[in-house]
Amino acid sequence: MAEPGGVCVTQDVYWAARNTARWRFRFAGRPALKNMPEPLALYYVVASNVADVPDNGHQRLISVIDGLGLYREDGEAIALRSPKAQALIGYLALSSNYQEVHDRLATLIWPQRSQVAARRAMANCLQIAEKSIAGDSAAGILRRGNIIGLSPSRISVDVVRMLKDLGEGKIDDLLLKRSDWSEAILFGLEGTSDLFSAWLSVTRHNWRDHALEALEAMLERFEMSEPVMRRAANALLVLEPSHERAARCLIRHHAELHNVAAAMRVYETLRAFLRERYQLAPSVETTALAEALKAPEPLLSQNKKARRPGGPAPTLAVGKFEARPKRISPLVWGFRSELVANLSKFREFTVIELKDGAIEGPDTDYLLTAQCVDSQDDMQLVVSVSDPGTN
């Protein structure tokens, strides 16, 4: 797990040493390790007196939220007016290792052109981008060749930094203020090409998921009364207001601090949102927690953070939606897609979308299917949920 030349430690070591001034810790995940009965929370050890990026006077700051922005170290904006050049830099800034194959990127930005024409356009675009981003610097910020890339030691990308900070237990204020930040990534560049727009849509979704996962991991790592626990839970509820686990953590946090009124406000806000948006009530666990707040000393004996559930969340497989007659199939499958998207918002179970004709796996707990029949003036939809393990 440790990076070359690095050190990885367990959560016990992290708890014992996290307040030291000499070292910092970055969350490394909960991998399944050989001969270990359950996954362990691991942390990378980072020397606090070593800067993440060398101060060489040639640093470039790249902001991808609310459109592409380029800045020098002193905060001075760098003009890059070409939308294609902006798309190129934005793509590299969000790519693995900040690099991509030349021809693949050319095809993504100019899919309607021939390979020769796309390469010619790419050469011109690279020249424009390099002139702007490098300026008077001789540093190799933008690398050219069969592999195009940005030098990792010369750039800092806002969303990359934000995710890295989450791994170190720090939450950017942006996550507490905006729920739409992921949809604002490279805003204005959707019209670059159809292929680029499709890539951008997936990328925005992935960054949102990465943030959700990192914030959820933070709920495991800190004591219930710590401010960082409150910030993590609040950030999750900004991203996903129906996130019941985050709401429960926030309720417990306020209860630990003897602020029952604030805890009840969290519950009432969640209940109102679920009722208005999904016509649902909070889960039994969340409701029981709210009821416990009315006890003489609510939750004050629970000084430890919430434990992980005893097992994995149940799996719900969404199977075939049959349409009669066939002409209503687009309507039925549109409803199916919308249903899957909304079910996926709930963290109490895992949703799997089965492809047409596929059968549920052995680990499926529930199977959801439907049949829609259109008989002239009346349309009937029957949704069924069954247990594949029984007949």
CSV table of C-alpha atoms in Angstrom, one decimal:
chain,number,residue,atom,x,y,z
A,1,MET,CA,0.0,0.0,0.0
A,2,ALA,CA,2.8,2.4,0.8
A,3,GLU,CA,4.1,4.6,-2.0
A,4,PRO,CA,7.8,4.0,-3.1
A,5,GLY,CA,9.9,5.2,-0.2
A,6,GLY,CA,6.8,6.0,1.9
A,7,VAL,CA,5.2,4.6,5.0
A,8,CYS,CA,1.6,3.4,5.7
A,9,VAL,CA,0.2,3.1,9.2
A,10,THR,CA,-3.0,1.8,10.7
A,11,GLN,CA,-5.8,3.8,12.3
A,12,ASP,CA,-4.5,3.1,15.8
A,13,VAL,CA,-1.1,4.8,14.9
A,14,TYR,CA,-3.0,7.6,13.2
A,15,TRP,CA,-5.1,8.3,16.4
A,16,ALA,CA,-1.9,8.3,18.5
A,17,ALA,CA,0.2,10.5,16.3
A,18,ARG,CA,-2.2,12.7,14.4
A,19,ASN,CA,-1.6,15.9,16.5
A,20,THR,CA,2.2,15.8,16.0
A,21,ALA,CA,3.7,18.8,14.2
A,22,ARG,CA,6.3,16.8,12.4
A,23,TRP,CA,4.0,14.5,10.3
A,24,ARG,CA,0.7,14.8,8.4
A,25,PHE,CA,-1.5,11.9,7.4
A,26,ARG,CA,-3.4,11.2,4.2
A,27,PHE,CA,-6.2,8.6,4.2
A,28,ALA,CA,-5.3,5.7,2.0
A,29,GLY,CA,-8.6,3.8,2.0
A,30,ARG,CA,-9.8,0.6,3.6
A,31,PRO,CA,-8.3,-2.2,1.5
A,32,ALA,CA,-8.9,-5.9,2.0
A,33,LEU,CA,-5.5,-7.3,3.1
A,34,LYS,CA,-4.4,-10.9,3.1
A,35,ASN,CA,-4.9,-12.8,6.4
A,36,MET,CA,-6.9,-9.9,7.8
A,37,PRO,CA,-10.5,-10.7,8.8
A,38,GLU,CA,-11.8,-7.3,7.7
A,39,PRO,CA,-10.6,-4.2,5.9
A,40,LEU,CA,-8.3,-1.9,7.8
A,41,ALA,CA,-8.2,1.9,7.6
A,42,LEU,CA,-4.8,2.9,6.4
A,43,TYR,CA,-3.0,6.3,6.2
A,44,TYR,CA,0.0,7.6,4.3
A,45,VAL,CA,2.6,9.4,6.4
A,46,VAL,CA,3.6,12.8,4.9
A,47,ALA,CA,6.4,14.9,6.4
A,48,SER,CA,4.8,18.3,7.3
A,49,ASN,CA,7.9,20.3,6.6
A,50,VAL,CA,8.1,19.1,3.0
A,51,ALA,CA,6.1,21.2,0.5
A,52,ASP,CA,3.9,19.2,-1.8
A,53,VAL,CA,5.2,21.1,-4.8
A,54,PRO,CA,8.7,22.7,-5.1
A,55,ASP,CA,8.6,26.5,-5.0
A,56,ASN,CA,10.5,27.2,-8.3
A,57,GLY,CA,8.8,30.4,-9.4
A,58,HIS,CA,7.1,28.6,-12.3
A,59,GLN,CA,4.0,27.3,-10.6
A,60,ARG,CA,0.7,27.5,-12.4
A,61,LEU,CA,-2.6,27.3,-10.7
A,62,ILE,CA,-5.5,25.7,-12.7
A,63,SER,CA,-9.1,26.2,-11.7
A,64,VAL,CA,-11.7,24.1,-13.4
A,65,ILE,CA,-14.8,25.1,-11.5
A,66,ASP,CA,-17.0,27.7,-13.2
A,67,GLY,CA,-14.9,27.3,-16.3
A,68,LEU,CA,-11.2,27.1,-16.9
A,69,GLY,CA,-9.0,29.6,-15.1
A,70,LEU,CA,-5.2,29.8,-15.3
A,71,TYR,CA,-3.1,31.8,-12.7
A,72,ARG,CA,0.5,32.5,-11.8
A,73,GLU,CA,1.7,31.9,-8.3
A,74,ASP,CA,1.0,35.5,-7.3
A,75,GLY,CA,-2.6,35.2,-8.4
A,76,GLU,CA,-2.3,37.1,-11.7
A,77,ALA,CA,-4.7,35.6,-14.3
A,78,ILE,CA,-3.3,34.1,-17.5
A,79,ALA,CA,-5.3,34.8,-20.6
A,80,LEU,CA,-6.2,31.8,-22.7
A,81,ARG,CA,-9.0,32.9,-25.0
A,82,SER,CA,-9.2,29.9,-27.4
A,83,PRO,CA,-12.0,27.6,-26.3
A,84,LYS,CA,-10.2,24.6,-27.9
A,85,ALA,CA,-7.0,25.4,-26.0
A,86,GLN,CA,-9.1,25.7,-22.8
A,87,ALA,CA,-10.6,22.3,-23.5
A,88,LEU,CA,-7.2,20.8,-24.0
A,89,ILE,CA,-5.7,22.2,-20.8
A,90,GLY,CA,-8.9,21.3,-18.9
A,91,TYR,CA,-8.9,17.8,-20.1
A,92,LEU,CA,-5.2,17.3,-19.1
A,93,ALA,CA,-5.8,18.9,-15.7
A,94,LEU,CA,-8.5,16.3,-14.9
A,95,SER,CA,-6.8,13.3,-16.5
A,96,SER,CA,-4.8,10.6,-14.7
A,97,ASN,CA,-1.2,11.8,-14.3
A,98,TYR,CA,-2.2,15.0,-16.2
A,99,GLN,CA,-1.5,13.4,-19.6
A,100,GLU,CA,-3.1,11.8,-22.7
A,101,VAL,CA,-2.2,10.2,-26.0
A,102,HIS,CA,-1.9,12.9,-28.7
A,103,ASP,CA,-4.2,11.4,-31.3
A,104,ARG,CA,-6.8,10.3,-28.7
A,105,LEU,CA,-7.1,13.9,-27.5
A,106,ALA,CA,-7.2,15.3,-31.0
A,107,THR,CA,-10.1,13.0,-31.9
A,108,LEU,CA,-11.9,14.0,-28.7
A,109,ILE,CA,-11.7,17.7,-29.5
A,110,TRP,CA,-12.1,17.5,-33.4
A,111,PRO,CA,-14.1,14.2,-34.0
A,112,GLN,CA,-15.5,15.5,-37.3
A,113,ARG,CA,-12.1,16.1,-38.9
A,114,SER,CA,-9.8,13.6,-40.6
A,115,GLN,CA,-6.8,12.3,-38.6
A,116,VAL,CA,-4.4,14.6,-40.5
A,117,ALA,CA,-6.6,17.6,-40.1
A,118,ALA,CA,-7.1,16.9,-36.4
A,119,ARG,CA,-3.4,16.6,-35.9
A,120,ARG,CA,-2.8,19.9,-37.7
A,121,ALA,CA,-5.5,21.6,-35.5
A,122,MET,CA,-3.9,20.0,-32.4
A,123,ALA,CA,-0.4,21.4,-33.3
A,124,ASN,CA,-1.9,24.9,-33.6
A,125,CYS,CA,-3.9,24.5,-30.4
A,126,LEU,CA,-0.8,23.3,-28.5
A,127,GLN,CA,1.2,26.3,-29.7
A,128,ILE,CA,-1.5,28.7,-28.4
A,129,ALA,CA,-1.8,26.9,-25.0
A,130,GLU,CA,2.0,26.6,-24.5
A,131,LYS,CA,2.5,30.3,-25.3
A,132,SER,CA,-0.1,31.3,-22.7
A,133,ILE,CA,0.6,28.9,-19.9
A,134,ALA,CA,4.4,29.1,-20.1
A,135,GLY,CA,4.7,32.8,-20.7
A,136,ASP,CA,8.3,34.0,-20.0
A,137,SER,CA,9.0,30.8,-18.1
A,138,ALA,CA,11.5,28.3,-19.5
A,139,ALA,CA,10.1,25.5,-17.4
A,140,GLY,CA,8.5,22.6,-19.3
A,141,ILE,CA,5.0,23.1,-18.0
A,142,LEU,CA,3.3,21.6,-21.1
A,143,ARG,CA,5.0,18.5,-22.6
A,144,ARG,CA,4.5,17.7,-26.3
A,145,GLY,CA,4.9,14.5,-28.4
A,146,ASN,CA,3.0,11.3,-28.7
A,147,ILE,CA,2.0,11.8,-25.1
A,148,ILE,CA,0.8,15.3,-24.3
A,149,GLY,CA,0.9,16.3,-20.6
A,150,LEU,CA,1.2,18.9,-17.9
A,151,SER,CA,4.2,18.7,-15.6
A,152,PRO,CA,2.8,17.6,-12.2
A,153,SER,CA,5.5,19.5,-10.3
A,154,ARG,CA,4.6,22.7,-12.1
A,155,ILE,CA,0.8,22.8,-11.6
A,156,SER,CA,-1.9,22.7,-8.9
A,157,VAL,CA,-5.5,21.9,-9.9
A,158,ASP,CA,-8.3,23.1,-7.5
A,159,VAL,CA,-10.4,20.0,-7.5
A,160,VAL,CA,-7.4,17.7,-7.2
A,161,ARG,CA,-6.2,19.7,-4.2
A,162,MET,CA,-9.7,19.6,-2.8
A,163,LEU,CA,-9.9,15.8,-2.9
A,164,LYS,CA,-6.4,15.5,-1.5
A,165,ASP,CA,-7.3,17.7,1.4
A,166,LEU,CA,-10.3,15.5,2.2
A,167,GLY,CA,-7.8,12.6,2.5
A,168,GLU,CA,-5.9,14.6,5.0
A,169,GLY,CA,-9.0,15.6,7.0
A,170,LYS,CA,-9.5,19.1,5.6
A,171,ILE,CA,-12.8,20.2,4.0
A,172,ASP,CA,-12.8,23.0,1.5
A,173,ASP,CA,-15.5,25.7,2.2
A,174,LEU,CA,-16.8,25.2,-1.3
A,175,LEU,CA,-18.1,21.8,-0.3
A,176,LEU,CA,-20.2,23.5,2.5
A,177,LYS,CA,-21.6,26.2,0.2
A,178,ARG,CA,-22.3,24.6,-3.2
A,179,SER,CA,-24.0,21.5,-4.2
A,180,ASP,CA,-23.5,22.2,-7.9
A,181,TRP,CA,-19.7,22.5,-8.0
A,182,SER,CA,-19.2,19.3,-9.9
A,183,GLU,CA,-21.7,20.4,-12.6
A,184,ALA,CA,-19.7,23.6,-12.9
A,185,ILE,CA,-16.5,21.8,-13.8
A,186,LEU,CA,-15.2,23.3,-17.2
A,187,PHE,CA,-18.5,25.1,-17.5
A,188,GLY,CA,-18.9,26.7,-20.9
A,189,LEU,CA,-16.9,24.1,-22.8
A,190,GLU,CA,-19.7,21.6,-23.3
A,191,GLY,CA,-19.9,22.7,-27.0
A,192,THR,CA,-16.3,21.7,-27.8
A,193,SER,CA,-17.6,18.5,-29.4
A,194,ASP,CA,-20.1,15.8,-28.8
A,195,LEU,CA,-17.4,13.4,-27.7
A,196,PHE,CA,-15.9,16.0,-25.3
A,197,SER,CA,-19.3,16.8,-23.9
A,198,ALA,CA,-19.9,13.1,-23.2
A,199,TRP,CA,-16.5,12.8,-21.5
A,200,LEU,CA,-17.2,16.0,-19.5
A,201,SER,CA,-20.5,14.6,-18.3
A,202,VAL,CA,-18.9,11.4,-17.0
A,203,THR,CA,-16.0,13.3,-15.5
A,204,ARG,CA,-18.3,15.6,-13.5
A,205,HIS,CA,-20.2,12.6,-12.2
A,206,ASN,CA,-17.0,10.9,-11.2
A,207,TRP,CA,-15.6,13.9,-9.3
A,208,ARG,CA,-18.8,14.2,-7.4
A,209,ASP,CA,-18.7,10.5,-6.5
A,210,HIS,CA,-15.0,10.8,-5.4
A,211,ALA,CA,-16.0,13.6,-3.1
A,212,LEU,CA,-18.9,11.7,-1.7
A,213,GLU,CA,-16.7,8.6,-1.0
A,214,ALA,CA,-14.0,10.7,0.7
A,215,LEU,CA,-16.5,12.5,2.9
A,216,GLU,CA,-18.2,9.2,3.8
A,217,ALA,CA,-14.8,7.8,4.8
A,218,MET,CA,-14.3,10.8,7.1
A,219,LEU,CA,-17.4,9.8,9.1
A,220,GLU,CA,-15.4,6.7,10.0
A,221,ARG,CA,-12.3,8.4,11.0
A,222,PHE,CA,-13.2,11.0,13.6
A,223,GLU,CA,-14.8,11.2,17.0
A,224,MET,CA,-18.4,12.2,17.0
A,225,SER,CA,-17.9,15.4,18.9
A,226,GLU,CA,-15.0,16.7,16.6
A,227,PRO,CA,-15.7,19.8,14.4
A,228,VAL,CA,-14.4,18.0,11.4
A,229,MET,CA,-17.1,15.4,11.8
A,230,ARG,CA,-19.7,18.1,11.7
A,231,ARG,CA,-18.1,19.7,8.6
A,232,ALA,CA,-18.0,16.3,6.8
A,233,ALA,CA,-21.6,15.5,7.6
A,234,ASN,CA,-22.7,19.0,6.5
A,235,ALA,CA,-20.8,18.7,3.3
A,236,LEU,CA,-22.4,15.4,2.6
A,237,LEU,CA,-25.9,16.8,3.2
A,238,VAL,CA,-25.1,19.7,0.8
A,239,LEU,CA,-24.2,17.3,-1.9
A,240,GLU,CA,-26.9,14.8,-1.1
A,241,PRO,CA,-29.7,16.1,1.2
A,242,SER,CA,-31.2,12.6,1.5
A,243,HIS,CA,-28.0,11.1,3.0
A,244,GLU,CA,-29.4,9.6,6.1
A,245,ARG,CA,-26.1,8.3,7.5
A,246,ALA,CA,-24.7,11.8,7.4
A,247,ALA,CA,-27.8,13.2,9.0
A,248,ARG,CA,-27.5,10.6,11.8
A,249,CYS,CA,-23.8,11.5,12.4
A,250,LEU,CA,-24.7,15.2,12.6
A,251,ILE,CA,-27.6,14.5,15.0
A,252,ARG,CA,-25.2,12.5,17.2
A,253,HIS,CA,-22.6,15.3,17.0
A,254,HIS,CA,-25.0,17.9,18.2
A,255,ALA,CA,-26.3,15.5,20.9
A,256,GLU,CA,-22.7,14.9,22.1
A,257,LEU,CA,-22.4,18.7,22.5
A,258,HIS,CA,-25.7,18.9,24.4
A,259,ASN,CA,-27.4,20.8,21.6
A,260,VAL,CA,-30.6,18.8,21.3
A,261,ALA,CA,-32.4,21.6,19.4
A,262,ALA,CA,-29.8,21.6,16.6
A,263,ALA,CA,-30.0,17.8,16.5
A,264,MET,CA,-33.8,17.9,16.1
A,265,ARG,CA,-33.5,20.6,13.4
A,266,VAL,CA,-31.3,18.2,11.4
A,267,TYR,CA,-33.9,15.5,11.7
A,268,GLU,CA,-36.8,17.7,10.8
A,269,THR,CA,-34.9,19.1,7.7
A,270,LEU,CA,-34.2,15.5,6.5
A,271,ARG,CA,-37.8,14.4,7.1
A,272,ALA,CA,-39.2,17.4,5.2
A,273,PHE,CA,-36.9,16.8,2.3
A,274,LEU,CA,-37.7,13.1,2.0
A,275,ARG,CA,-41.4,13.8,2.2
A,276,GLU,CA,-41.4,16.5,-0.4
A,277,ARG,CA,-39.0,15.0,-2.8
A,278,TYR,CA,-39.7,11.2,-2.6
A,279,GLN,CA,-42.9,10.9,-0.5
A,280,LEU,CA,-40.9,8.9,2.0
A,281,ALA,CA,-40.2,9.0,5.7
A,282,PRO,CA,-36.8,8.6,7.4
A,283,SER,CA,-35.6,5.1,8.1
A,284,VAL,CA,-36.5,3.3,11.3
A,285,GLU,CA,-32.9,3.8,12.5
A,286,THR,CA,-33.0,7.5,11.9
A,287,THR,CA,-36.4,7.9,13.5
A,288,ALA,CA,-35.4,5.9,16.5
A,289,LEU,CA,-32.4,8.2,16.9
A,290,ALA,CA,-34.6,11.3,16.8
A,291,GLU,CA,-37.0,9.7,19.4
A,292,ALA,CA,-33.9,9.0,21.7
A,293,LEU,CA,-33.3,12.8,21.7
A,294,LYS,CA,-36.3,13.2,23.9
A,295,ALA,CA,-34.8,11.0,26.7
A,296,PRO,CA,-33.5,12.7,29.8
A,297,GLU,CA,-29.9,12.4,28.7
A,298,PRO,CA,-30.1,11.7,25.0
A,299,LEU,CA,-27.2,9.9,23.4
A,300,LEU,CA,-24.7,11.3,25.9
A,301,SER,CA,-23.4,7.9,26.8
A,302,GLN,CA,-22.4,7.3,23.2
A,303,ASN,CA,-19.0,8.9,23.4
A,304,LYS,CA,-17.6,6.9,20.5
A,305,LYS,CA,-18.2,7.3,16.9
A,306,ALA,CA,-20.9,5.3,15.2
A,307,ARG,CA,-19.9,1.8,14.4
A,308,ARG,CA,-20.0,0.4,10.9
A,309,PRO,CA,-23.0,-1.7,10.1
A,310,GLY,CA,-22.5,-5.4,10.8
A,311,GLY,CA,-22.6,-6.3,7.1
A,312,PRO,CA,-22.9,-4.9,3.6
A,313,ALA,CA,-25.9,-3.0,2.5
A,314,PRO,CA,-28.6,-5.2,0.8
A,315,THR,CA,-28.4,-5.4,-3.0
A,316,LEU,CA,-31.4,-4.5,-5.2
A,317,ALA,CA,-31.1,-5.6,-8.8
A,318,VAL,CA,-33.3,-3.7,-11.3
A,319,GLY,CA,-34.3,-6.2,-13.9
A,320,LYS,CA,-36.5,-6.2,-17.0
A,321,PHE,CA,-39.3,-3.7,-17.6
A,322,GLU,CA,-41.7,-5.3,-20.0
A,323,ALA,CA,-43.7,-3.1,-22.4
A,324,ARG,CA,-47.0,-4.0,-24.2
A,325,PRO,CA,-47.3,-3.0,-26.9
A,326,LYS,CA,-43.7,-2.5,-28.0
A,327,ARG,CA,-44.3,1.1,-29.1
A,328,ILE,CA,-44.4,2.3,-25.5
A,329,SER,CA,-40.9,0.8,-24.8
A,330,PRO,CA,-39.1,4.2,-24.9
A,331,LEU,CA,-41.5,5.5,-22.3
A,332,VAL,CA,-41.1,2.5,-20.1
A,333,TRP,CA,-37.3,2.4,-20.4
A,334,GLY,CA,-37.2,6.1,-19.7
A,335,PHE,CA,-39.2,5.5,-16.5
A,336,ARG,CA,-36.8,2.6,-15.6
A,337,SER,CA,-33.7,4.8,-16.0
A,338,GLU,CA,-35.3,7.6,-13.9
A,339,LEU,CA,-36.2,5.0,-11.2
A,340,VAL,CA,-32.6,3.6,-11.1
A,341,ALA,CA,-31.2,7.2,-10.8
A,342,ASN,CA,-33.5,8.0,-7.9
A,343,LEU,CA,-33.0,4.7,-6.1
A,344,SER,CA,-29.2,5.1,-6.3
A,345,LYS,CA,-29.5,8.2,-4.1
A,346,PHE,CA,-30.3,6.1,-1.1
A,347,ARG,CA,-27.3,4.6,0.8
A,348,GLU,CA,-29.3,2.1,2.7
A,349,PHE,CA,-29.0,-0.4,-0.2
A,350,THR,CA,-26.9,-1.0,-3.3
A,351,VAL,CA,-28.6,-0.7,-6.6
A,352,ILE,CA,-27.5,-2.8,-9.6
A,353,GLU,CA,-29.0,-2.2,-13.1
A,354,LEU,CA,-29.2,-5.5,-15.0
A,355,LYS,CA,-28.8,-5.4,-18.7
A,356,ASP,CA,-31.6,-6.7,-20.9
A,357,GLY,CA,-31.8,-10.4,-20.6
A,358,ALA,CA,-29.3,-10.6,-17.7
A,359,ILE,CA,-30.1,-12.6,-14.6
A,360,GLU,CA,-29.5,-11.6,-11.0
A,361,GLY,CA,-26.3,-12.7,-9.3
A,362,PRO,CA,-26.1,-15.0,-6.3
A,363,ASP,CA,-25.5,-12.0,-4.0
A,364,THR,CA,-28.7,-10.2,-5.0
A,365,ASP,CA,-31.0,-9.7,-2.1
A,366,TYR,CA,-34.0,-8.3,-4.0
A,367,LEU,CA,-35.1,-8.2,-7.7
A,368,LEU,CA,-37.2,-5.4,-9.0
A,369,THR,CA,-39.1,-5.9,-12.3
A,370,ALA,CA,-42.1,-4.2,-13.9
A,371,GLN,CA,-44.7,-4.7,-16.6
A,372,CYS,CA,-46.5,-1.8,-18.4
A,373,VAL,CA,-49.6,-2.4,-20.5
A,374,ASP,CA,-51.2,0.3,-22.6
A,375,SER,CA,-54.8,-0.6,-23.4
A,376,GLN,CA,-56.0,2.4,-25.4
A,377,ASP,CA,-57.3,4.9,-22.8
A,378,ASP,CA,-55.7,3.3,-19.8
A,379,MET,CA,-52.0,2.5,-19.0
A,380,GLN,CA,-51.2,0.2,-16.2
A,381,LEU,CA,-47.8,-0.2,-14.6
A,382,VAL,CA,-47.2,-3.1,-12.2
A,383,VAL,CA,-43.9,-3.0,-10.2
A,384,SER,CA,-42.8,-6.2,-8.4
A,385,VAL,CA,-40.0,-6.7,-5.8
A,386,SER,CA,-39.1,-10.3,-5.1
A,387,ASP,CA,-36.5,-12.3,-3.2
A,388,PRO,CA,-34.6,-14.4,-5.8
A,389,GLY,CA,-33.7,-16.9,-3.0
A,390,THR,CA,-37.3,-17.9,-2.6
A,391,ASN,CA,-40.1,-19.0,-5.0
